Amino acid sequence: MLVVMKNDYQDVSREAARMVAAAVRSNPEIVLGLATGNTPLGLYNELIALYRTGSLDFSNTTSFNLDEYLGLPHSHPQSYHTFMDQNFFSHVNLPRQNIHIPDGTVTRDYEAYCAGYEASIKAAGGIDLQILGIGRNGHIGFNEPTSSLASRTRLKALSRETIEDARHLFASDSEMPNCAITMGIGTILDSRRILLLASGRSKAAAVAKAIEGPITSSVSASALQMHPDVTFIIDEEAAYSLTQRDYYRHVLEMTKIFTPERLS
Ligand code: PGA
């Protein structure tokens, strides 16, 4: 696990964009795992800027999003379909037919639908690079605390904390979804490489538990400790509760010398 600590959110976004851009350039047919939420917005803006200057091409890229609220039509302003379209897809040349986002309008046969989503990831050759945010409760995707560390794409009931964090985005409480379809922790761990982005003091406790705490289903992101190629890109505020910051800086310096490809 690599921990890259940056001054602020803008530097986190730039560093993440540098890594994603390098990965897309070295493998134009890359399969990206994408995330929603406030955290990756800066990354998407940086990638859009690179695309506009002509230095990045997504025409052979495929993407799979982590999750979607259950019960929201694609056109709903708070759906993750709308989010991805407004904040990324409508600004770059990633082909529509290569974009996959769980369908929140499914009303029956959820298991079959979710198995189909897993099968599409497999058919695409698996996820090469997965982008993640982290919830205050340590969730990745909508894998709320106590999610099985072996879970696959499935229906998941949202936690109270997650509902509280998102409620202000919806016109009324009754409109706020209470379930989602999410890739599982097992699905995420199958990705070849993972970048987790975090910014702000509100994420410091979750980040510290994910990196330094025990592996536990109470903190879904702690499962990332079992993955061989995870990079946390976090700002100083999000790194606030880590006890071994100096060691992570030392690891980073040694990585630059001995295995620089892990940072490209
Ligand atoms: P945020 O959400 O990026 O909006 O903070 C992250 C998450 O809940 O996974």
PDB file of C-alpha atoms and ligand atoms in Angstrom:
ATOM      1  CA  MET A   1       0.000   0.000   0.000  1.00  0.00           C
ATOM      2  CA  LEU A   2       1.288   3.430  -0.935  1.00  0.00           C
ATOM      3  CA  VAL A   3       0.192   6.577   0.860  1.00  0.00           C
ATOM      4  CA  VAL A   4       0.756   9.746  -1.139  1.00  0.00           C
ATOM      5  CA  MET A   5       0.158  12.847   0.960  1.00  0.00           C
ATOM      6  CA  LYS A   6      -0.487  16.143  -0.792  1.00  0.00           C
ATOM      7  CA  ASN A   7      -1.050  19.666   0.506  1.00  0.00           C
ATOM      8  CA  ASP A   8      -4.638  20.105  -0.504  1.00  0.00           C
ATOM      9  CA  TYR A   9      -7.542  18.909  -2.598  1.00  0.00           C
ATOM     10  CA  GLN A  10      -6.233  20.490  -5.784  1.00  0.00           C
ATOM     11  CA  ASP A  11      -2.911  18.674  -5.471  1.00  0.00           C
ATOM     12  CA  VAL A  12      -4.731  15.400  -4.739  1.00  0.00           C
ATOM     13  CA  SER A  13      -6.800  15.860  -7.908  1.00  0.00           C
ATOM     14  CA  ARG A  14      -3.736  16.699 -10.006  1.00  0.00           C
ATOM     15  CA  GLU A  15      -1.736  13.734  -8.746  1.00  0.00           C
ATOM     16  CA  ALA A  16      -4.651  11.360  -9.336  1.00  0.00           C
ATOM     17  CA  ALA A  17      -5.157  12.782 -12.840  1.00  0.00           C
ATOM     18  CA  ARG A  18      -1.469  12.376 -13.598  1.00  0.00           C
ATOM     19  CA  MET A  19      -1.662   8.678 -12.653  1.00  0.00           C
ATOM     20  CA  VAL A  20      -4.926   8.013 -14.478  1.00  0.00           C
ATOM     21  CA  ALA A  21      -3.692   9.841 -17.595  1.00  0.00           C
ATOM     22  CA  ALA A  22      -0.457   7.836 -17.586  1.00  0.00           C
ATOM     23  CA  ALA A  23      -2.435   4.598 -17.256  1.00  0.00           C
ATOM     24  CA  VAL A  24      -4.764   5.529 -20.152  1.00  0.00           C
ATOM     25  CA  ARG A  25      -1.814   6.516 -22.358  1.00  0.00           C
ATOM     26  CA  SER A  26       0.055   3.296 -21.664  1.00  0.00           C
ATOM     27  CA  ASN A  27      -3.061   1.177 -22.276  1.00  0.00           C
ATOM     28  CA  PRO A  28      -5.642   3.013 -24.409  1.00  0.00           C
ATOM     29  CA  GLU A  29      -7.999   0.024 -24.071  1.00  0.00           C
ATOM     30  CA  ILE A  30      -7.958   0.346 -20.317  1.00  0.00           C
ATOM     31  CA  VAL A  31     -11.008  -0.605 -18.252  1.00  0.00           C
ATOM     32  CA  LEU A  32     -11.571   2.079 -15.630  1.00  0.00           C
ATOM     33  CA  GLY A  33     -13.661   1.717 -12.496  1.00  0.00           C
ATOM     34  CA  LEU A  34     -15.211   5.101 -11.739  1.00  0.00           C
ATOM     35  CA  ALA A  35     -16.642   6.706  -8.629  1.00  0.00           C
ATOM     36  CA  THR A  36     -19.094   9.509  -7.911  1.00  0.00           C
ATOM     37  CA  GLY A  37     -19.277  11.939  -4.976  1.00  0.00           C
ATOM     38  CA  ASN A  38     -17.518  15.246  -4.358  1.00  0.00           C
ATOM     39  CA  THR A  39     -14.048  13.776  -4.096  1.00  0.00           C
ATOM     40  CA  PRO A  40     -13.394  12.711  -7.714  1.00  0.00           C
ATOM     41  CA  LEU A  41     -14.803  15.940  -9.207  1.00  0.00           C
ATOM     42  CA  GLY A  42     -11.373  17.591  -9.274  1.00  0.00           C
ATOM     43  CA  LEU A  43      -9.878  14.492 -10.910  1.00  0.00           C
ATOM     44  CA  TYR A  44     -12.567  14.545 -13.604  1.00  0.00           C
ATOM     45  CA  ASN A  45     -11.967  18.252 -14.229  1.00  0.00           C
ATOM     46  CA  GLU A  46      -8.244  17.637 -14.638  1.00  0.00           C
ATOM     47  CA  LEU A  47      -8.870  14.728 -17.039  1.00  0.00           C
ATOM     48  CA  ILE A  48     -11.300  16.841 -19.064  1.00  0.00           C
ATOM     49  CA  ALA A  49      -8.666  19.592 -19.299  1.00  0.00           C
ATOM     50  CA  LEU A  50      -6.077  17.070 -20.539  1.00  0.00           C
ATOM     51  CA  TYR A  51      -8.549  15.736 -23.090  1.00  0.00           C
ATOM     52  CA  ARG A  52      -9.254  19.273 -24.343  1.00  0.00           C
ATOM     53  CA  THR A  53      -5.571  19.968 -24.907  1.00  0.00           C
ATOM     54  CA  GLY A  54      -5.439  16.816 -27.037  1.00  0.00           C
ATOM     55  CA  SER A  55      -3.094  14.979 -24.703  1.00  0.00           C
ATOM     56  CA  LEU A  56      -5.597  12.325 -23.618  1.00  0.00           C
ATOM     57  CA  ASP A  57      -7.859  10.089 -25.678  1.00  0.00           C
ATOM     58  CA  PHE A  58     -10.635   7.919 -24.223  1.00  0.00           C
ATOM     59  CA  SER A  59     -11.898   6.546 -27.542  1.00  0.00           C
ATOM     60  CA  ASN A  60     -10.839   2.987 -26.694  1.00  0.00           C
ATOM     61  CA  THR A  61     -11.517   3.182 -22.957  1.00  0.00           C
ATOM     62  CA  THR A  62     -14.247   1.254 -21.149  1.00  0.00           C
ATOM     63  CA  SER A  63     -15.723   2.250 -17.794  1.00  0.00           C
ATOM     64  CA  PHE A  64     -17.717   0.668 -15.010  1.00  0.00           C
ATOM     65  CA  ASN A  65     -19.188   2.793 -12.257  1.00  0.00           C
ATOM     66  CA  LEU A  66     -19.236   1.548  -8.707  1.00  0.00           C
ATOM     67  CA  ASP A  67     -22.830   2.187  -7.801  1.00  0.00           C
ATOM     68  CA  GLU A  68     -26.200   3.817  -8.345  1.00  0.00           C
ATOM     69  CA  TYR A  69     -29.159   4.696  -6.116  1.00  0.00           C
ATOM     70  CA  LEU A  70     -32.043   2.286  -6.348  1.00  0.00           C
ATOM     71  CA  GLY A  71     -35.283   3.786  -7.597  1.00  0.00           C
ATOM     72  CA  LEU A  72     -33.926   6.812  -9.427  1.00  0.00           C
ATOM     73  CA  PRO A  73     -34.544   7.178 -13.153  1.00  0.00           C
ATOM     74  CA  HIS A  74     -31.387   7.874 -15.127  1.00  0.00           C
ATOM     75  CA  SER A  75     -32.567  11.430 -15.772  1.00  0.00           C
ATOM     76  CA  HIS A  76     -33.039  12.267 -12.062  1.00  0.00           C
ATOM     77  CA  PRO A  77     -30.746  15.180 -11.151  1.00  0.00           C
ATOM     78  CA  GLN A  78     -29.199  13.192  -8.277  1.00  0.00           C
ATOM     79  CA  SER A  79     -28.768   9.914 -10.139  1.00  0.00           C
ATOM     80  CA  TYR A  80     -25.203   8.805 -10.700  1.00  0.00           C
ATOM     81  CA  HIS A  81     -26.042   8.525 -14.403  1.00  0.00           C
ATOM     82  CA  THR A  82     -26.685  12.273 -14.399  1.00  0.00           C
ATOM     83  CA  PHE A  83     -23.643  12.952 -12.222  1.00  0.00           C
ATOM     84  CA  MET A  84     -21.279  11.088 -14.524  1.00  0.00           C
ATOM     85  CA  ASP A  85     -22.772  12.598 -17.631  1.00  0.00           C
ATOM     86  CA  GLN A  86     -22.591  16.175 -16.325  1.00  0.00           C
ATOM     87  CA  ASN A  87     -19.199  15.916 -14.684  1.00  0.00           C
ATOM     88  CA  PHE A  88     -17.274  13.694 -17.055  1.00  0.00           C
ATOM     89  CA  PHE A  89     -18.792  11.720 -19.916  1.00  0.00           C
ATOM     90  CA  SER A  90     -20.357  14.631 -21.803  1.00  0.00           C
ATOM     91  CA  HIS A  91     -16.950  16.371 -21.858  1.00  0.00           C
ATOM     92  CA  VAL A  92     -14.727  13.560 -23.159  1.00  0.00           C
ATOM     93  CA  ASN A  93     -14.750  11.048 -26.020  1.00  0.00           C
ATOM     94  CA  LEU A  94     -15.373   7.877 -24.026  1.00  0.00           C
ATOM     95  CA  PRO A  95     -17.814   6.003 -26.300  1.00  0.00           C
ATOM     96  CA  ARG A  96     -21.350   5.708 -24.907  1.00  0.00           C
ATOM     97  CA  GLN A  97     -21.448   1.998 -25.630  1.00  0.00           C
ATOM     98  CA  ASN A  98     -18.362   1.489 -23.433  1.00  0.00           C
ATOM     99  CA  ILE A  99     -19.958   3.151 -20.375  1.00  0.00           C
ATOM    100  CA  HIS A 100     -21.502   0.959 -17.684  1.00  0.00           C
ATOM    101  CA  ILE A 101     -23.357   2.262 -14.632  1.00  0.00           C
ATOM    102  CA  PRO A 102     -25.608   0.066 -12.489  1.00  0.00           C
ATOM    103  CA  ASP A 103     -29.242   0.587 -13.422  1.00  0.00           C
ATOM    104  CA  GLY A 104     -31.171   1.999 -10.461  1.00  0.00           C
ATOM    105  CA  THR A 105     -34.499   1.471 -12.223  1.00  0.00           C
ATOM    106  CA  VAL A 106     -34.367  -2.306 -11.916  1.00  0.00           C
ATOM    107  CA  THR A 107     -37.487  -3.421 -10.055  1.00  0.00           C
ATOM    108  CA  ARG A 108     -37.181  -7.203  -9.943  1.00  0.00           C
ATOM    109  CA  ASP A 109     -34.704 -10.036 -10.376  1.00  0.00           C
ATOM    110  CA  TYR A 110     -32.062  -7.942  -8.632  1.00  0.00           C
ATOM    111  CA  GLU A 111     -29.734 -10.883  -8.224  1.00  0.00           C
ATOM    112  CA  ALA A 112     -29.821 -11.680 -11.932  1.00  0.00           C
ATOM    113  CA  TYR A 113     -29.241  -8.018 -12.798  1.00  0.00           C
ATOM    114  CA  CYS A 114     -26.249  -7.767 -10.446  1.00  0.00           C
ATOM    115  CA  ALA A 115     -24.798 -11.047 -11.710  1.00  0.00           C
ATOM    116  CA  GLY A 116     -25.091  -9.564 -15.212  1.00  0.00           C
ATOM    117  CA  TYR A 117     -23.120  -6.484 -14.133  1.00  0.00           C
ATOM    118  CA  GLU A 118     -20.390  -8.726 -12.762  1.00  0.00           C
ATOM    119  CA  ALA A 119     -20.410 -10.731 -15.994  1.00  0.00           C
ATOM    120  CA  SER A 120     -19.964  -7.536 -18.067  1.00  0.00           C
ATOM    121  CA  ILE A 121     -16.918  -6.569 -15.996  1.00  0.00           C
ATOM    122  CA  LYS A 122     -15.484 -10.019 -16.574  1.00  0.00           C
ATOM    123  CA  ALA A 123     -16.288  -9.936 -20.297  1.00  0.00           C
ATOM    124  CA  ALA A 124     -14.442  -6.613 -20.575  1.00  0.00           C
ATOM    125  CA  GLY A 125     -11.348  -8.301 -19.116  1.00  0.00           C
ATOM    126  CA  GLY A 126     -11.741  -7.007 -15.557  1.00  0.00           C
ATOM    127  CA  ILE A 127     -11.091  -3.545 -14.147  1.00  0.00           C
ATOM    128  CA  ASP A 128      -7.542  -2.308 -14.698  1.00  0.00           C
ATOM    129  CA  LEU A 129      -7.729   0.809 -12.551  1.00  0.00           C
ATOM    130  CA  GLN A 130     -10.396   1.484  -9.949  1.00  0.00           C
ATOM    131  CA  ILE A 131     -10.967   4.981  -8.556  1.00  0.00           C
ATOM    132  CA  LEU A 132     -12.458   5.142  -5.060  1.00  0.00           C
ATOM    133  CA  GLY A 133     -13.596   7.745  -2.585  1.00  0.00           C
ATOM    134  CA  ILE A 134     -14.231   6.859   1.057  1.00  0.00           C
ATOM    135  CA  GLY A 135     -17.252   7.586   3.212  1.00  0.00           C
ATOM    136  CA  ARG A 136     -17.008   9.012   6.745  1.00  0.00           C
ATOM    137  CA  ASN A 137     -17.991   5.529   7.888  1.00  0.00           C
ATOM    138  CA  GLY A 138     -15.231   3.916   5.832  1.00  0.00           C
ATOM    139  CA  HIS A 139     -17.466   2.711   3.033  1.00  0.00           C
ATOM    140  CA  ILE A 140     -16.155   2.210  -0.497  1.00  0.00           C
ATOM    141  CA  GLY A 141     -18.808   2.201  -3.153  1.00  0.00           C
ATOM    142  CA  PHE A 142     -21.962   1.729  -1.082  1.00  0.00           C
ATOM    143  CA  ASN A 143     -20.425  -1.113   0.886  1.00  0.00           C
ATOM    144  CA  GLU A 144     -21.661   0.057   4.241  1.00  0.00           C
ATOM    145  CA  PRO A 145     -20.120  -1.136   7.521  1.00  0.00           C
ATOM    146  CA  THR A 146     -20.559  -4.897   8.051  1.00  0.00           C
ATOM    147  CA  SER A 147     -20.607  -5.588   4.301  1.00  0.00           C
ATOM    148  CA  SER A 148     -18.978  -8.914   3.579  1.00  0.00           C
ATOM    149  CA  LEU A 149     -15.385  -8.460   2.509  1.00  0.00           C
ATOM    150  CA  ALA A 150     -16.125 -11.066  -0.179  1.00  0.00           C
ATOM    151  CA  SER A 151     -19.276  -9.326  -1.435  1.00  0.00           C
ATOM    152  CA  ARG A 152     -20.085  -8.968  -5.131  1.00  0.00           C
ATOM    153  CA  THR A 153     -22.362  -6.517  -6.938  1.00  0.00           C
ATOM    154  CA  ARG A 154     -25.680  -6.500  -5.105  1.00  0.00           C
ATOM    155  CA  LEU A 155     -28.472  -4.500  -3.573  1.00  0.00           C
ATOM    156  CA  LYS A 156     -27.386  -2.742  -0.389  1.00  0.00           C
ATOM    157  CA  ALA A 157     -29.382  -0.860   2.243  1.00  0.00           C
ATOM    158  CA  LEU A 158     -27.816   2.554   2.914  1.00  0.00           C
ATOM    159  CA  SER A 159     -26.589   3.368   6.402  1.00  0.00           C
ATOM    160  CA  ARG A 160     -27.986   6.212   8.490  1.00  0.00           C
ATOM    161  CA  GLU A 161     -24.713   8.139   8.072  1.00  0.00           C
ATOM    162  CA  THR A 162     -24.765   7.819   4.283  1.00  0.00           C
ATOM    163  CA  ILE A 163     -28.401   8.920   4.145  1.00  0.00           C
ATOM    164  CA  GLU A 164     -27.607  11.918   6.383  1.00  0.00           C
ATOM    165  CA  ASP A 165     -24.692  12.921   4.137  1.00  0.00           C
ATOM    166  CA  ALA A 166     -26.797  12.838   0.958  1.00  0.00           C
ATOM    167  CA  ARG A 167     -30.205  13.982   2.191  1.00  0.00           C
ATOM    168  CA  HIS A 168     -29.592  17.684   1.482  1.00  0.00           C
ATOM    169  CA  LEU A 169     -29.264  16.858  -2.221  1.00  0.00           C
ATOM    170  CA  PHE A 170     -32.845  15.652  -2.445  1.00  0.00           C
ATOM    171  CA  ALA A 171     -35.971  17.829  -2.497  1.00  0.00           C
ATOM    172  CA  SER A 172     -37.644  15.877   0.300  1.00  0.00           C
ATOM    173  CA  ASP A 173     -36.803  13.085   2.725  1.00  0.00           C
ATOM    174  CA  SER A 174     -39.167  10.756   0.903  1.00  0.00           C
ATOM    175  CA  GLU A 175     -37.219  11.230  -2.324  1.00  0.00           C
ATOM    176  CA  MET A 176     -33.946  10.151  -0.698  1.00  0.00           C
ATOM    177  CA  PRO A 177     -33.252   6.554  -1.756  1.00  0.00           C
ATOM    178  CA  ASN A 178     -32.584   4.105   1.040  1.00  0.00           C
ATOM    179  CA  CYS A 179     -30.958   1.398  -1.086  1.00  0.00           C
ATOM    180  CA  ALA A 180     -28.396   1.230  -3.861  1.00  0.00           C
ATOM    181  CA  ILE A 181     -26.852  -1.229  -6.281  1.00  0.00           C
ATOM    182  CA  THR A 182     -23.127  -1.373  -5.616  1.00  0.00           C
ATOM    183  CA  MET A 183     -20.116  -3.357  -6.691  1.00  0.00           C
ATOM    184  CA  GLY A 184     -19.069  -5.515  -3.758  1.00  0.00           C
ATOM    185  CA  ILE A 185     -15.807  -5.374  -1.849  1.00  0.00           C
ATOM    186  CA  GLY A 186     -14.784  -8.601  -3.578  1.00  0.00           C
ATOM    187  CA  THR A 187     -15.527  -6.953  -6.942  1.00  0.00           C
ATOM    188  CA  ILE A 188     -13.376  -3.954  -6.031  1.00  0.00           C
ATOM    189  CA  LEU A 189     -10.528  -6.159  -4.791  1.00  0.00           C
ATOM    190  CA  ASP A 190     -10.472  -7.939  -8.167  1.00  0.00           C
ATOM    191  CA  SER A 191      -9.334  -4.678  -9.845  1.00  0.00           C
ATOM    192  CA  ARG A 192      -5.702  -4.791 -10.894  1.00  0.00           C
ATOM    193  CA  ARG A 193      -4.907  -1.425  -9.390  1.00  0.00           C
ATOM    194  CA  ILE A 194      -6.783   0.873  -7.005  1.00  0.00           C
ATOM    195  CA  LEU A 195      -6.497   4.601  -6.325  1.00  0.00           C
ATOM    196  CA  LEU A 196      -8.379   5.880  -3.287  1.00  0.00           C
ATOM    197  CA  LEU A 197      -8.765   9.650  -3.004  1.00  0.00           C
ATOM    198  CA  ALA A 198      -9.660  11.489   0.183  1.00  0.00           C
ATOM    199  CA  SER A 199      -9.718  15.114   1.226  1.00  0.00           C
ATOM    200  CA  GLY A 200     -10.658  16.974   4.385  1.00  0.00           C
ATOM    201  CA  ARG A 201     -10.663  16.424   8.149  1.00  0.00           C
ATOM    202  CA  SER A 202     -14.078  14.719   8.011  1.00  0.00           C
ATOM    203  CA  LYS A 203     -12.357  11.764   6.311  1.00  0.00           C
ATOM    204  CA  ALA A 204      -9.338  11.571   8.657  1.00  0.00           C
ATOM    205  CA  ALA A 205     -10.765   8.944  11.026  1.00  0.00           C
ATOM    206  CA  ALA A 206     -11.947   6.677   8.205  1.00  0.00           C
ATOM    207  CA  VAL A 207      -8.623   7.006   6.369  1.00  0.00           C
ATOM    208  CA  ALA A 208      -6.651   6.131   9.511  1.00  0.00           C
ATOM    209  CA  LYS A 209      -8.811   3.086  10.196  1.00  0.00           C
ATOM    210  CA  ALA A 210      -8.550   1.964   6.566  1.00  0.00           C
ATOM    211  CA  ILE A 211      -4.750   2.222   6.482  1.00  0.00           C
ATOM    212  CA  GLU A 212      -3.686   1.487  10.047  1.00  0.00           C
ATOM    213  CA  GLY A 213      -6.625  -0.263  11.662  1.00  0.00           C
ATOM    214  CA  PRO A 214      -7.409  -3.954  11.673  1.00  0.00           C
ATOM    215  CA  ILE A 215      -9.060  -5.479   8.619  1.00  0.00           C
ATOM    216  CA  THR A 216     -12.701  -5.506   9.555  1.00  0.00           C
ATOM    217  CA  SER A 217     -16.063  -5.490   7.874  1.00  0.00           C
ATOM    218  CA  SER A 218     -16.885  -2.550  10.179  1.00  0.00           C
ATOM    219  CA  VAL A 219     -14.593  -0.436   7.962  1.00  0.00           C
ATOM    220  CA  SER A 220     -15.014  -1.615   4.375  1.00  0.00           C
ATOM    221  CA  ALA A 221     -11.961   0.285   3.125  1.00  0.00           C
ATOM    222  CA  SER A 222      -9.724  -1.690   5.505  1.00  0.00           C
ATOM    223  CA  ALA A 223     -10.165  -4.618   3.080  1.00  0.00           C
ATOM    224  CA  LEU A 224      -7.868  -2.703   0.721  1.00  0.00           C
ATOM    225  CA  GLN A 225      -4.965  -3.814   2.947  1.00  0.00           C
ATOM    226  CA  MET A 226      -5.336  -7.206   1.255  1.00  0.00           C
ATOM    227  CA  HIS A 227      -4.819  -5.770  -2.234  1.00  0.00           C
ATOM    228  CA  PRO A 228      -1.294  -5.749  -3.704  1.00  0.00           C
ATOM    229  CA  ASP A 229      -1.535  -2.447  -5.596  1.00  0.00           C
ATOM    230  CA  VAL A 230      -3.437   0.250  -3.727  1.00  0.00           C
ATOM    231  CA  THR A 231      -2.443   3.916  -3.615  1.00  0.00           C
ATOM    232  CA  PHE A 232      -4.121   6.342  -1.220  1.00  0.00           C
ATOM    233  CA  ILE A 233      -3.857   9.910  -2.500  1.00  0.00           C
ATOM    234  CA  ILE A 234      -4.921  12.128   0.366  1.00  0.00           C
ATOM    235  CA  ASP A 235      -4.492  15.695   1.507  1.00  0.00           C
ATOM    236  CA  GLU A 236      -2.990  16.768   4.824  1.00  0.00           C
ATOM    237  CA  GLU A 237      -6.374  17.129   6.472  1.00  0.00           C
ATOM    238  CA  ALA A 238      -7.401  13.600   5.501  1.00  0.00           C
ATOM    239  CA  ALA A 239      -3.987  12.324   6.672  1.00  0.00           C
ATOM    240  CA  TYR A 240      -4.374  14.057  10.049  1.00  0.00           C
ATOM    241  CA  SER A 241      -5.047  10.937  12.151  1.00  0.00           C
ATOM    242  CA  LEU A 242      -2.395   8.688  10.599  1.00  0.00           C
ATOM    243  CA  THR A 243       0.317   7.828  13.115  1.00  0.00           C
ATOM    244  CA  GLN A 244       3.029   6.847  10.631  1.00  0.00           C
ATOM    245  CA  ARG A 245       3.115   9.775   8.214  1.00  0.00           C
ATOM    246  CA  ASP A 246       6.937  10.003   8.216  1.00  0.00           C
ATOM    247  CA  TYR A 247       7.229   6.343   7.346  1.00  0.00           C
ATOM    248  CA  TYR A 248       4.791   6.732   4.423  1.00  0.00           C
ATOM    249  CA  ARG A 249       6.934   9.608   3.090  1.00  0.00           C
ATOM    250  CA  HIS A 250      10.000   7.399   3.353  1.00  0.00           C
ATOM    251  CA  VAL A 251       8.212   4.544   1.537  1.00  0.00           C
ATOM    252  CA  LEU A 252       7.236   6.971  -1.207  1.00  0.00           C
ATOM    253  CA  GLU A 253      10.826   8.165  -1.660  1.00  0.00           C
ATOM    254  CA  MET A 254      12.059   4.572  -1.855  1.00  0.00           C
ATOM    255  CA  THR A 255       9.288   3.701  -4.324  1.00  0.00           C
ATOM    256  CA  LYS A 256      10.414   6.575  -6.569  1.00  0.00           C
ATOM    257  CA  ILE A 257      13.894   5.049  -6.606  1.00  0.00           C
ATOM    258  CA  PHE A 258      13.210   1.313  -6.768  1.00  0.00           C
ATOM    259  CA  THR A 259       9.758   0.847  -8.366  1.00  0.00           C
ATOM    260  CA  PRO A 260       8.854   4.153 -10.027  1.00  0.00           C
ATOM    261  CA  GLU A 261       6.360   2.356 -12.300  1.00  0.00           C
ATOM    262  CA  ARG A 262       4.035   2.092  -9.291  1.00  0.00           C
ATOM    263  CA  LEU A 263       3.719   5.860  -9.355  1.00  0.00           C
ATOM    264  CA  SER A 264       3.316   6.369 -13.081  1.00  0.00           C
TER     265      SER A 264
HETATM  266  P1  PGA B   1     -17.638  12.155  -1.134  1.00  0.00           P
HETATM  267  O1  PGA B   1     -18.194  10.686  -0.893  1.00  0.00           O
HETATM  268  O2  PGA B   1     -16.593  12.025  -2.195  1.00  0.00           O
HETATM  269  O3  PGA B   1     -18.823  12.937  -1.596  1.00  0.00           O
HETATM  270  O4  PGA B   1     -17.072  12.618   0.163  1.00  0.00           O
HETATM  271  C1  PGA B   1     -17.294   9.631  -0.815  1.00  0.00           C
HETATM  272  C2  PGA B   1     -18.031   8.364  -0.507  1.00  0.00           C
HETATM  273  O5  PGA B   1     -19.028   8.406   0.231  1.00  0.00           O
HETATM  274  O6  PGA B   1     -17.598   7.309  -0.988  1.00  0.00           O
END
